[in-house]
Tab-separated table of C-alpha atoms and ligand atoms in Angstrom:
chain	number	residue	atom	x	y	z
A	4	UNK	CA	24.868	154.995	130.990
A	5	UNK	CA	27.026	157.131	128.240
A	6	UNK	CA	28.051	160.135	128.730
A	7	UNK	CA	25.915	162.128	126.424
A	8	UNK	CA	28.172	165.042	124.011
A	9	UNK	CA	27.268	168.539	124.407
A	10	UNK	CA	28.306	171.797	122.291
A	11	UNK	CA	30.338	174.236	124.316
A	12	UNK	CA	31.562	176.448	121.267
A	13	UNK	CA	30.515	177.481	117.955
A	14	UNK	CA	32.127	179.539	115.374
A	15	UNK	CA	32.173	180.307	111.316
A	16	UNK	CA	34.054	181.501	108.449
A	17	UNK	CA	32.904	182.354	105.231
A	18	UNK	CA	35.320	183.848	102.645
A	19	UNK	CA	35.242	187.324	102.242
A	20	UNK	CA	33.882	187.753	98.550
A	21	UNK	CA	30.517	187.775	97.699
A	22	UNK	CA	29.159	186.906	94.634
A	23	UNK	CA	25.093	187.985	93.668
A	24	UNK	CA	22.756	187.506	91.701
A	25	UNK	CA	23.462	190.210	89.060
A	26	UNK	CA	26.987	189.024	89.028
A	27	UNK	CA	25.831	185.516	88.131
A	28	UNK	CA	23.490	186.680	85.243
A	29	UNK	CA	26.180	188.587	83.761
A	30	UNK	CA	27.943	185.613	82.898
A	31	UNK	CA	25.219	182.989	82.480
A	32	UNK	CA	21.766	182.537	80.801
A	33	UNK	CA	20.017	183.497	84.270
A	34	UNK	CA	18.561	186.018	86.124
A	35	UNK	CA	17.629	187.443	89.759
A	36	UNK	CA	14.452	187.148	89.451
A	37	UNK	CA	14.991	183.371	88.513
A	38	UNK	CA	17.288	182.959	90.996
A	39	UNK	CA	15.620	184.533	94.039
A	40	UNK	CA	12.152	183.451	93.070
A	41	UNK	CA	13.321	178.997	92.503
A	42	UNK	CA	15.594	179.479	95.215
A	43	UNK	CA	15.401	181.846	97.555
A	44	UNK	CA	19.061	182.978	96.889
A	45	UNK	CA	20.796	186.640	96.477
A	46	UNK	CA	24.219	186.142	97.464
A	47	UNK	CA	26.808	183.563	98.426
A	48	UNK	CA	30.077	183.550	99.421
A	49	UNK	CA	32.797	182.043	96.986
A	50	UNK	CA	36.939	181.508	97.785
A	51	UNK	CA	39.620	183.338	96.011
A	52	UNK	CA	42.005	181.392	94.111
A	53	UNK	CA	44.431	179.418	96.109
A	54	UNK	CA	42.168	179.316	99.041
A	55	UNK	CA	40.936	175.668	100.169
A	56	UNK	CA	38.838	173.959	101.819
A	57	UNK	CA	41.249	173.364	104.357
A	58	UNK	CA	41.336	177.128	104.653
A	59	UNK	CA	38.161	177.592	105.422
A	60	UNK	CA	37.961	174.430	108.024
A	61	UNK	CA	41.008	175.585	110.186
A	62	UNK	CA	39.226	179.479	110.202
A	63	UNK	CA	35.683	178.257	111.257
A	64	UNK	CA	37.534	175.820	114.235
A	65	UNK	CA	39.834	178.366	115.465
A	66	UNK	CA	36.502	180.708	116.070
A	67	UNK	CA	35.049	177.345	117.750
A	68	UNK	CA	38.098	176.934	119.942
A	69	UNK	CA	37.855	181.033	121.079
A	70	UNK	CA	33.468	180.409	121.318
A	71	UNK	CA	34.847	177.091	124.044
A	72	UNK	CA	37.794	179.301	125.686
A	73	UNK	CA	39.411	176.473	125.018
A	74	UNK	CA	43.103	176.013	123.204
A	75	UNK	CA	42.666	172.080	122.453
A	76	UNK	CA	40.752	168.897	121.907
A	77	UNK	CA	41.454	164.957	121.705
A	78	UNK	CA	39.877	164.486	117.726
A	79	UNK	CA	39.035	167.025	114.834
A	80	UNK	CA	36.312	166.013	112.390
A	81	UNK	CA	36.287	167.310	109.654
A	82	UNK	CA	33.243	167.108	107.009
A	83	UNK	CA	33.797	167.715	103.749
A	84	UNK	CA	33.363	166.302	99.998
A	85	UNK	CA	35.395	169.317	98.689
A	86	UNK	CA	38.481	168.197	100.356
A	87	UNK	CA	42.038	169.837	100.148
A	88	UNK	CA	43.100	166.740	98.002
A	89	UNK	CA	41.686	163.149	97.188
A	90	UNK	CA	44.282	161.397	99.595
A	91	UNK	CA	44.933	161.999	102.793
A	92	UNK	CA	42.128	163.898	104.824
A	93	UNK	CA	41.866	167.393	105.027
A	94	UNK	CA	41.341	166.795	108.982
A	95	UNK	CA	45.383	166.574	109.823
A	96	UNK	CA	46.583	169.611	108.184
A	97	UNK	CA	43.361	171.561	109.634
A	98	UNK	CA	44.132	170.054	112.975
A	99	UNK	CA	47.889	170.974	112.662
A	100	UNK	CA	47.056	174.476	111.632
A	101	UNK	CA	45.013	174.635	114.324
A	102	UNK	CA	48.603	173.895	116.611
A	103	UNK	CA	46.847	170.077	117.614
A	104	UNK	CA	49.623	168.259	116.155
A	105	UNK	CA	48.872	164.970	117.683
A	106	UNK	CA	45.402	164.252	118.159
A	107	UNK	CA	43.339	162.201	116.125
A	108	UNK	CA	41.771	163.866	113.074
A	109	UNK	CA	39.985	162.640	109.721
A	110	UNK	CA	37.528	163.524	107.349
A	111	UNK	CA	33.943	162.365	107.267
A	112	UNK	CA	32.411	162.735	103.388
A	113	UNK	CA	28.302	162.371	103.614
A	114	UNK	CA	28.237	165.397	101.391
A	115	UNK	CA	25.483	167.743	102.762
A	116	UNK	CA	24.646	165.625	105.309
A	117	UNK	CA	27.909	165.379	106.765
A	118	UNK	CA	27.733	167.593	109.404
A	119	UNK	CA	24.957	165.569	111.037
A	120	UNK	CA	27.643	162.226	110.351
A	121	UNK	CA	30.230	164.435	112.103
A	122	UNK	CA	28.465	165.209	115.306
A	123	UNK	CA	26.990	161.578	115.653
A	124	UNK	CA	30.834	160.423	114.807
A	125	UNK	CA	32.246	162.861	117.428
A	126	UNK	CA	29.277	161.881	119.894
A	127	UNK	CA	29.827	158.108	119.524
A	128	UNK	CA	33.585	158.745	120.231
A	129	UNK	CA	32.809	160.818	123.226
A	130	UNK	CA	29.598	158.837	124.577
A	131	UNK	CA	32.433	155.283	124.661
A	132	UNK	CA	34.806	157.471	126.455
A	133	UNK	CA	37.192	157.710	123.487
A	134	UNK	CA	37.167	161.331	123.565
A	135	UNK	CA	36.887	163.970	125.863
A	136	UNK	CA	36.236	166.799	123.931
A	137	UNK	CA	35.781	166.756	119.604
A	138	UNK	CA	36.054	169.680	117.310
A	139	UNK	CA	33.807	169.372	114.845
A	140	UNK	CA	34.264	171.296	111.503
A	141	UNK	CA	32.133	171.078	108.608
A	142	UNK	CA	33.367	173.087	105.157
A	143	UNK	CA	33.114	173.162	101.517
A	144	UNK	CA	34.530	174.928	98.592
A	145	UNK	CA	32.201	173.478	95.552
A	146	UNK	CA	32.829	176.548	94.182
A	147	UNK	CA	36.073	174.553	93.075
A	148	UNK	CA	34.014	171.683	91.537
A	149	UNK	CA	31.303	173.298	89.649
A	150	UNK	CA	30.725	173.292	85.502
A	151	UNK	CA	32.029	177.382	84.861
A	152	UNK	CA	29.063	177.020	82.279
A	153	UNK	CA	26.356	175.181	84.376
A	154	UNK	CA	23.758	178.003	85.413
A	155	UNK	CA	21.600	174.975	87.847
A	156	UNK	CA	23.981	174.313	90.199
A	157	UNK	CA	26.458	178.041	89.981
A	158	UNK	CA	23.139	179.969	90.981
A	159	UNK	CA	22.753	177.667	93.995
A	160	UNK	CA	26.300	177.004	96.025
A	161	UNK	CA	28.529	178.550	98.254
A	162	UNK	CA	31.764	178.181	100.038
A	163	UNK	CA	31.980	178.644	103.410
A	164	UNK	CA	32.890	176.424	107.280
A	165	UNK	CA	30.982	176.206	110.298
A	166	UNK	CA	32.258	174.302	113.754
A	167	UNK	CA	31.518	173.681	116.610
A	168	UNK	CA	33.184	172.294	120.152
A	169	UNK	CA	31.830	169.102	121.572
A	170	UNK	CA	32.519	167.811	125.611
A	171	UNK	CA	31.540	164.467	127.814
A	172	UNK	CA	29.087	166.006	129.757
A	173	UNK	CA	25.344	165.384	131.166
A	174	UNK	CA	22.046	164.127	129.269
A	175	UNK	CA	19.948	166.774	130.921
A	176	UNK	CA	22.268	169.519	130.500
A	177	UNK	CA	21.415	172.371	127.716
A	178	UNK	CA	24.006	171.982	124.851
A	179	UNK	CA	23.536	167.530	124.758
A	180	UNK	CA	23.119	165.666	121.676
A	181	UNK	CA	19.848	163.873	122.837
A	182	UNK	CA	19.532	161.662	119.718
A	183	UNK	CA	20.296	160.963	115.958
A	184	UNK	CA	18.852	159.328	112.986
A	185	UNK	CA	21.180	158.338	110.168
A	186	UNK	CA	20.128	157.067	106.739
A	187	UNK	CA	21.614	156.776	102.834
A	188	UNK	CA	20.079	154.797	99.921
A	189	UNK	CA	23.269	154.144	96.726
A	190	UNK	CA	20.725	153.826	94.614
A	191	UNK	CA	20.247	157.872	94.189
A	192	UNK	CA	24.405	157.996	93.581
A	193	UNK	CA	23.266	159.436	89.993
A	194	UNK	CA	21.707	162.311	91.272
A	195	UNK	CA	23.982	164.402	93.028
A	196	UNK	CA	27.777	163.269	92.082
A	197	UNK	CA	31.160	164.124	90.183
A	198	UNK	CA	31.351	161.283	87.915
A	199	UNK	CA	35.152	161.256	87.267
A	200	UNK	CA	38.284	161.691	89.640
A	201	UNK	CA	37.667	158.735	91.341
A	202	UNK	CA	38.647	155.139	91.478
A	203	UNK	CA	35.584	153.743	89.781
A	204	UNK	CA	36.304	156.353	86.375
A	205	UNK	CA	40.854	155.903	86.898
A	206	UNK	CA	40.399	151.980	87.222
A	207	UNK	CA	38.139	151.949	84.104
A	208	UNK	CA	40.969	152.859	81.948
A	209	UNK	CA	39.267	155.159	80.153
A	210	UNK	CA	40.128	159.343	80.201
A	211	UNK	CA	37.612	161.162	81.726
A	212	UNK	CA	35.395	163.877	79.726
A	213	UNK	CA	36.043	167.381	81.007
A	214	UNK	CA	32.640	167.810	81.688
A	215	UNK	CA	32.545	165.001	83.874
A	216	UNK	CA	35.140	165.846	86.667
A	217	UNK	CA	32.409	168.675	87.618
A	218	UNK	CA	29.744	168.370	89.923
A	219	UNK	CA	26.394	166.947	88.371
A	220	UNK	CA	22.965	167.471	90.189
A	221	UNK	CA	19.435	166.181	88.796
A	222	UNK	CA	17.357	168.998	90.825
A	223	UNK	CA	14.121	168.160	90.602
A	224	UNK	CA	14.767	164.625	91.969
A	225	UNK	CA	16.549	166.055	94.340
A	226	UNK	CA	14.034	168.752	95.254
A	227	UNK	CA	11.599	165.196	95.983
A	228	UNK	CA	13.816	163.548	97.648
A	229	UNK	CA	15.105	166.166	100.170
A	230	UNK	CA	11.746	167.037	101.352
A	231	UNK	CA	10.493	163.345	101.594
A	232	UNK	CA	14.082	162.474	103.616
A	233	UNK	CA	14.496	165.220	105.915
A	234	UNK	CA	10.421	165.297	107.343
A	235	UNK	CA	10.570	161.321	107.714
A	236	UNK	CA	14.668	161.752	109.510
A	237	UNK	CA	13.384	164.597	112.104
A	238	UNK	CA	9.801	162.217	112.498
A	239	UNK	CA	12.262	159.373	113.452
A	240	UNK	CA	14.547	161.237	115.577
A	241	UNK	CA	11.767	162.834	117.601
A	242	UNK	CA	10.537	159.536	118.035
A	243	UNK	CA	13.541	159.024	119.613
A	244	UNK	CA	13.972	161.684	121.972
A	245	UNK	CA	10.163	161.516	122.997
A	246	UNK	CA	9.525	164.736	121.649
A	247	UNK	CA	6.076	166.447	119.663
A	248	UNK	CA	6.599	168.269	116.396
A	249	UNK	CA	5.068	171.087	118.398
A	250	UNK	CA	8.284	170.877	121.694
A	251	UNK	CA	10.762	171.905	118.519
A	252	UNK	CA	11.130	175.263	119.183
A	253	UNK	CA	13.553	175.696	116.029
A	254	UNK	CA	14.252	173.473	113.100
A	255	UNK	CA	17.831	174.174	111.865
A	256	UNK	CA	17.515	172.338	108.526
A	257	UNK	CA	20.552	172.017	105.396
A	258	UNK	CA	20.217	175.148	103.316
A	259	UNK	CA	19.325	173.891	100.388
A	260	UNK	CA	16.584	176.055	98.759
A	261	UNK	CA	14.135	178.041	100.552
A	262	UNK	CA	11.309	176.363	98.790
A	263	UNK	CA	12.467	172.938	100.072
A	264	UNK	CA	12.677	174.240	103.943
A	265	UNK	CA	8.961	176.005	103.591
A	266	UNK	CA	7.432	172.355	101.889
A	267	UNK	CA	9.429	170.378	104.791
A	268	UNK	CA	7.801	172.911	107.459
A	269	UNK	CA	4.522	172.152	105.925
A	270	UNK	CA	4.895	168.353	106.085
A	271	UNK	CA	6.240	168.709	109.747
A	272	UNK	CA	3.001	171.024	110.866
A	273	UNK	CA	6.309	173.289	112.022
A	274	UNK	CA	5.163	176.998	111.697
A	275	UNK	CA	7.930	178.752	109.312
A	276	UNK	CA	8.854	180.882	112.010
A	277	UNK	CA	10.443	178.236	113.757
A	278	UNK	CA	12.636	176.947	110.570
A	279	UNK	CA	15.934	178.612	110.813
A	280	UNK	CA	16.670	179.832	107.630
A	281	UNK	CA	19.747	181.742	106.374
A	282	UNK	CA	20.051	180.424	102.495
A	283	UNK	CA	19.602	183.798	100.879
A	284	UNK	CA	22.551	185.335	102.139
A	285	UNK	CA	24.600	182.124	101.515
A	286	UNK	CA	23.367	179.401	99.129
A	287	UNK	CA	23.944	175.925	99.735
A	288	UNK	CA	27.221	175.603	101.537
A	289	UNK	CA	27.020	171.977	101.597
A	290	UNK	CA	28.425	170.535	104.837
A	291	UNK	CA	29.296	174.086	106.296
A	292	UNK	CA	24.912	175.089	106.001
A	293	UNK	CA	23.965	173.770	109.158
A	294	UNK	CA	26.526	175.286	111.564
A	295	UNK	CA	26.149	178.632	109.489
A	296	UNK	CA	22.786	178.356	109.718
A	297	UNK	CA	23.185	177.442	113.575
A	298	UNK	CA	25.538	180.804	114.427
A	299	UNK	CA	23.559	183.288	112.297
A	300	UNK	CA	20.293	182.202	114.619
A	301	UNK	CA	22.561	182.709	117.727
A	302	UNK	CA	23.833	185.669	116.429
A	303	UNK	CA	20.483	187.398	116.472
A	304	UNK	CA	19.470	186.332	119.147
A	305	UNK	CA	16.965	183.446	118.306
A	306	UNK	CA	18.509	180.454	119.779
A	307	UNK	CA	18.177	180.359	123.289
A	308	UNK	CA	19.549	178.084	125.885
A	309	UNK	CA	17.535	175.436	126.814
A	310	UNK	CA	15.283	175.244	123.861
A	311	UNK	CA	14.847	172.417	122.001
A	312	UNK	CA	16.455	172.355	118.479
A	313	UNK	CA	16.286	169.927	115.663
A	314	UNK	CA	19.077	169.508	113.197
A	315	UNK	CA	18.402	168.074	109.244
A	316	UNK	CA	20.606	166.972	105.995
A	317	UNK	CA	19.951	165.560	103.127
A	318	UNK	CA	22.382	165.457	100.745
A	319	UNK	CA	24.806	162.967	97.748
A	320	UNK	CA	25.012	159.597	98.400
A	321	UNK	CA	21.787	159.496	99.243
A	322	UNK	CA	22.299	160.512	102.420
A	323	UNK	CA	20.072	162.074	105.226
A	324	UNK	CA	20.272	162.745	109.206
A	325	UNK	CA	19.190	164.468	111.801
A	326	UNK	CA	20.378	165.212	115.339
A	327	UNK	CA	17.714	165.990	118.467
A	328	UNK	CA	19.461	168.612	121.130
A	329	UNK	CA	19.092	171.632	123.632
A	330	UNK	CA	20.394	174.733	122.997
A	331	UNK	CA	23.843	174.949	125.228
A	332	UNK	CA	24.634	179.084	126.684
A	333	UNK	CA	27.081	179.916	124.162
A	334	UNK	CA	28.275	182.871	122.366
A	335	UNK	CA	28.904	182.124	118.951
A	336	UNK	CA	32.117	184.113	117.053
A	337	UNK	CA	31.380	184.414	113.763
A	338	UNK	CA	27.870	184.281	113.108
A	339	UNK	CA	25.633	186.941	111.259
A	340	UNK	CA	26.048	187.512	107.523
B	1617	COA	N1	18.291	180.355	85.509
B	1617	COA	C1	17.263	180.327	84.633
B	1617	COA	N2	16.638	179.202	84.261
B	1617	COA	C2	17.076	178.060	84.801
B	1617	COA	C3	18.142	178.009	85.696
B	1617	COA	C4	18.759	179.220	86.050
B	1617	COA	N3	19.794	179.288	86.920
B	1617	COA	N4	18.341	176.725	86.058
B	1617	COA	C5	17.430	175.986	85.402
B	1617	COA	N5	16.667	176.800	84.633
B	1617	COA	C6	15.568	176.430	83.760
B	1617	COA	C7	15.635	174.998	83.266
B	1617	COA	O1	16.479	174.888	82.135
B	1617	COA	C8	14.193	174.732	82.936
B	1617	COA	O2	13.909	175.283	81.694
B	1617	COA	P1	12.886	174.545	80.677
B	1617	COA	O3	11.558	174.507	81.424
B	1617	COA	O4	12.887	175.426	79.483
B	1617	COA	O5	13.454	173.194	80.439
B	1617	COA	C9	13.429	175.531	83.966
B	1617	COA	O6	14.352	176.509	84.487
B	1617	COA	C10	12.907	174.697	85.131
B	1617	COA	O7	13.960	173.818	85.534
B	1617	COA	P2	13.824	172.871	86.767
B	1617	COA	O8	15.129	172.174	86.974
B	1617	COA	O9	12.582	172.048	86.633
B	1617	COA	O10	13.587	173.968	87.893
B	1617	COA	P3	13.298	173.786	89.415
B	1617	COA	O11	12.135	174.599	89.779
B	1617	COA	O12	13.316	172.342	89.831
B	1617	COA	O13	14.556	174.493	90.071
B	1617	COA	C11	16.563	173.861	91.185
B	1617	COA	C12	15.839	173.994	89.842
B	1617	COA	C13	17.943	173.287	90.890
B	1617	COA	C14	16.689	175.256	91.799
B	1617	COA	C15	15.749	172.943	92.132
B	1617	COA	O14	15.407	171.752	91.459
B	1617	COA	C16	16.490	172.616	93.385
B	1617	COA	O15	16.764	173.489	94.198
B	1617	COA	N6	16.787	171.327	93.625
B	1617	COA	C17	17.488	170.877	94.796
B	1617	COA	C18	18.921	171.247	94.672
B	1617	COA	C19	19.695	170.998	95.929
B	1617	COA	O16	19.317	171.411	96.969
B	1617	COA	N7	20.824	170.316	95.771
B	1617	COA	C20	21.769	170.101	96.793
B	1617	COA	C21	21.656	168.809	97.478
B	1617	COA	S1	20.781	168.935	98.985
């Protein structure tokens, strides 16, 4: 049998200025009422110029490292589709920072769902004896990538990193990775992308419009798609692990819009006091949601250990996972916003 991967250490970082509601609809043709009311939102985080992804990443993992009491780790994951620059990872420099000059380190991009890829990544590595021990970061600046002038998708993002330790240790223990379920579909690569910047727009020859180096989201179709995704991913991965939609004792899904999470819990028969939700204090952070939604729940003092917890993502690509585990003893640093 593999050894199974089990968080020892969590920790986040979100930049220190906040940006609200108000401040949004004094620039844009929006309002808080809009905003909190399609949403859910009233504040999110957003980076100061000159401050990076990469930033962010090597904050949240230091916080990890202290959450561990460890000082080190054989591979640093990083998720992210806001990374420092196009070529190479953001991983090395984060890993460097971090004074793990050495190990192995690169970026996984699944976009909102790459946290989930990152832990099943880090797990696989561990579970064939690879790795010992993985730090997993995910982290995001799309405040860097979105349209100044595009009031759908400024309302809804937000910068911020989330990480967490991983170890070889027992199935049975609180803190394993008891399962994933992985899944994408290119056809939906319309519907949540930046068009230009990449090799598909540079090898076409042609210059790239301004407007299309920004992000681009079709929200409604993605609104359809991320509840239909993420209820069928957890349905598979409890399937998995053996478990009833009634064992979960929290659902930790991708902060995408409250009104997403509540029509998921409905589809799950998950009562919405067991959906961990934290997206009105953040936004969408993109990869960094699910470990910032994971420390604020530890912080006060809702995740317990032992109790069974279901991660969820859906996110560009298409892309969607989720990841089956027990709640480890830890302390998180960094959590509550
Ligand atoms: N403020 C005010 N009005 C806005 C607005 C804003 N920030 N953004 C859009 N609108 C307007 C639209 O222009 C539209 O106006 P119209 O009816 O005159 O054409 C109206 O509000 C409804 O737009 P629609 O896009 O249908 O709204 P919605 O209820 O679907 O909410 C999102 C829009 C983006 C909030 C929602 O679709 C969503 O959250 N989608 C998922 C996004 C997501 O999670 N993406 C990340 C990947 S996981």
């Amino acid at each position: 049998m593999t050894r199974a991967a089990v968080i020892c250490g969590l920790g986040t970082w979100v930049p220190p200025r906040v940006v609200t509601n108000d401040m949004l609809a004094a620039e844009l043709d929006t309002s808080d009422e809009w905003i909190r009311t399609r949403t859910g939102i009233t504040r999110r985080h957003v980076v100061n110029p000159g401050v990076s992804t990469g930033h962010l990443a090597t904050e949240a993992g230091r916080r990890a490292l202290e959450s561990a009491g460890v000082t080190g780790v054989d591979v640093v994951v990083v998720a992210t589709s806001t990374p420092d620059r196009p070529c190479p990872a953001t991983a090395p420099v984060v890993a460097s920072r971090l004074g793990l000059s050495g190990v192995a380190a690169f970026d996984v991009a699944a976009v909102c769902t790459g946290f989930v890829y990152g832990l099943a990544t880090a797990a696989g590595l561990i579970g064939t004896s690879v790795a010992k021990t993985a730090l997993v970061i995910g982290a995001d600046t799309f405040s860097t990538i979105l349209d100044p002038g595009d009031r759908t998708t400024r309302v809804i993002f937000g910068d911020g990193a989330g990480a967490v330790v991983l170890r070889a240790g027992d199935h049975e223990e609180a803190g394993a990775l008891r399962g994933f379920d992985l899944g994408s579909d290119g056809r939906g690569v319309d519907l949540i992308t930046v068009p230009a910047g990449g090799s598909e727009q540079r090898g076409s020859g042609v210059t790239a419009e301004e407007a299309d180096t920004y992000f681009h989201m079709d929200g409604p179709q993605v609104f359809a798609r991320a509840v239909r995704h993420m209820t069928s991913s957890v349905r598979s991965v409890l399937k998995d692990v053996a478990w009833d939609a009634e064992d979960i004792d929290h659902v930790v899904p991708h902060q995408a819009n409250v009104r997403i999470l509540d029509a998921c819990a409905r589809e799950l028969g998950v009562s919405a006091d067991r959906v961990v939700k934290n997206v009105d204090r953040v936004g969408n952070t993109v990869a960094a949601s699910i470990p910032l939604a994971l420390a604020d729940a530890s912080a006060d003092g809702r995740l317990e250990a032992g109790q069974r917890v279901v991660l969820t993502g859906f996110g560009g690509g298409l892309s969607w996972g989720s990841a089956a585990l027990t709640w480890p003893g830890i302390t998180a640093v960094g959590g509550e916003r």
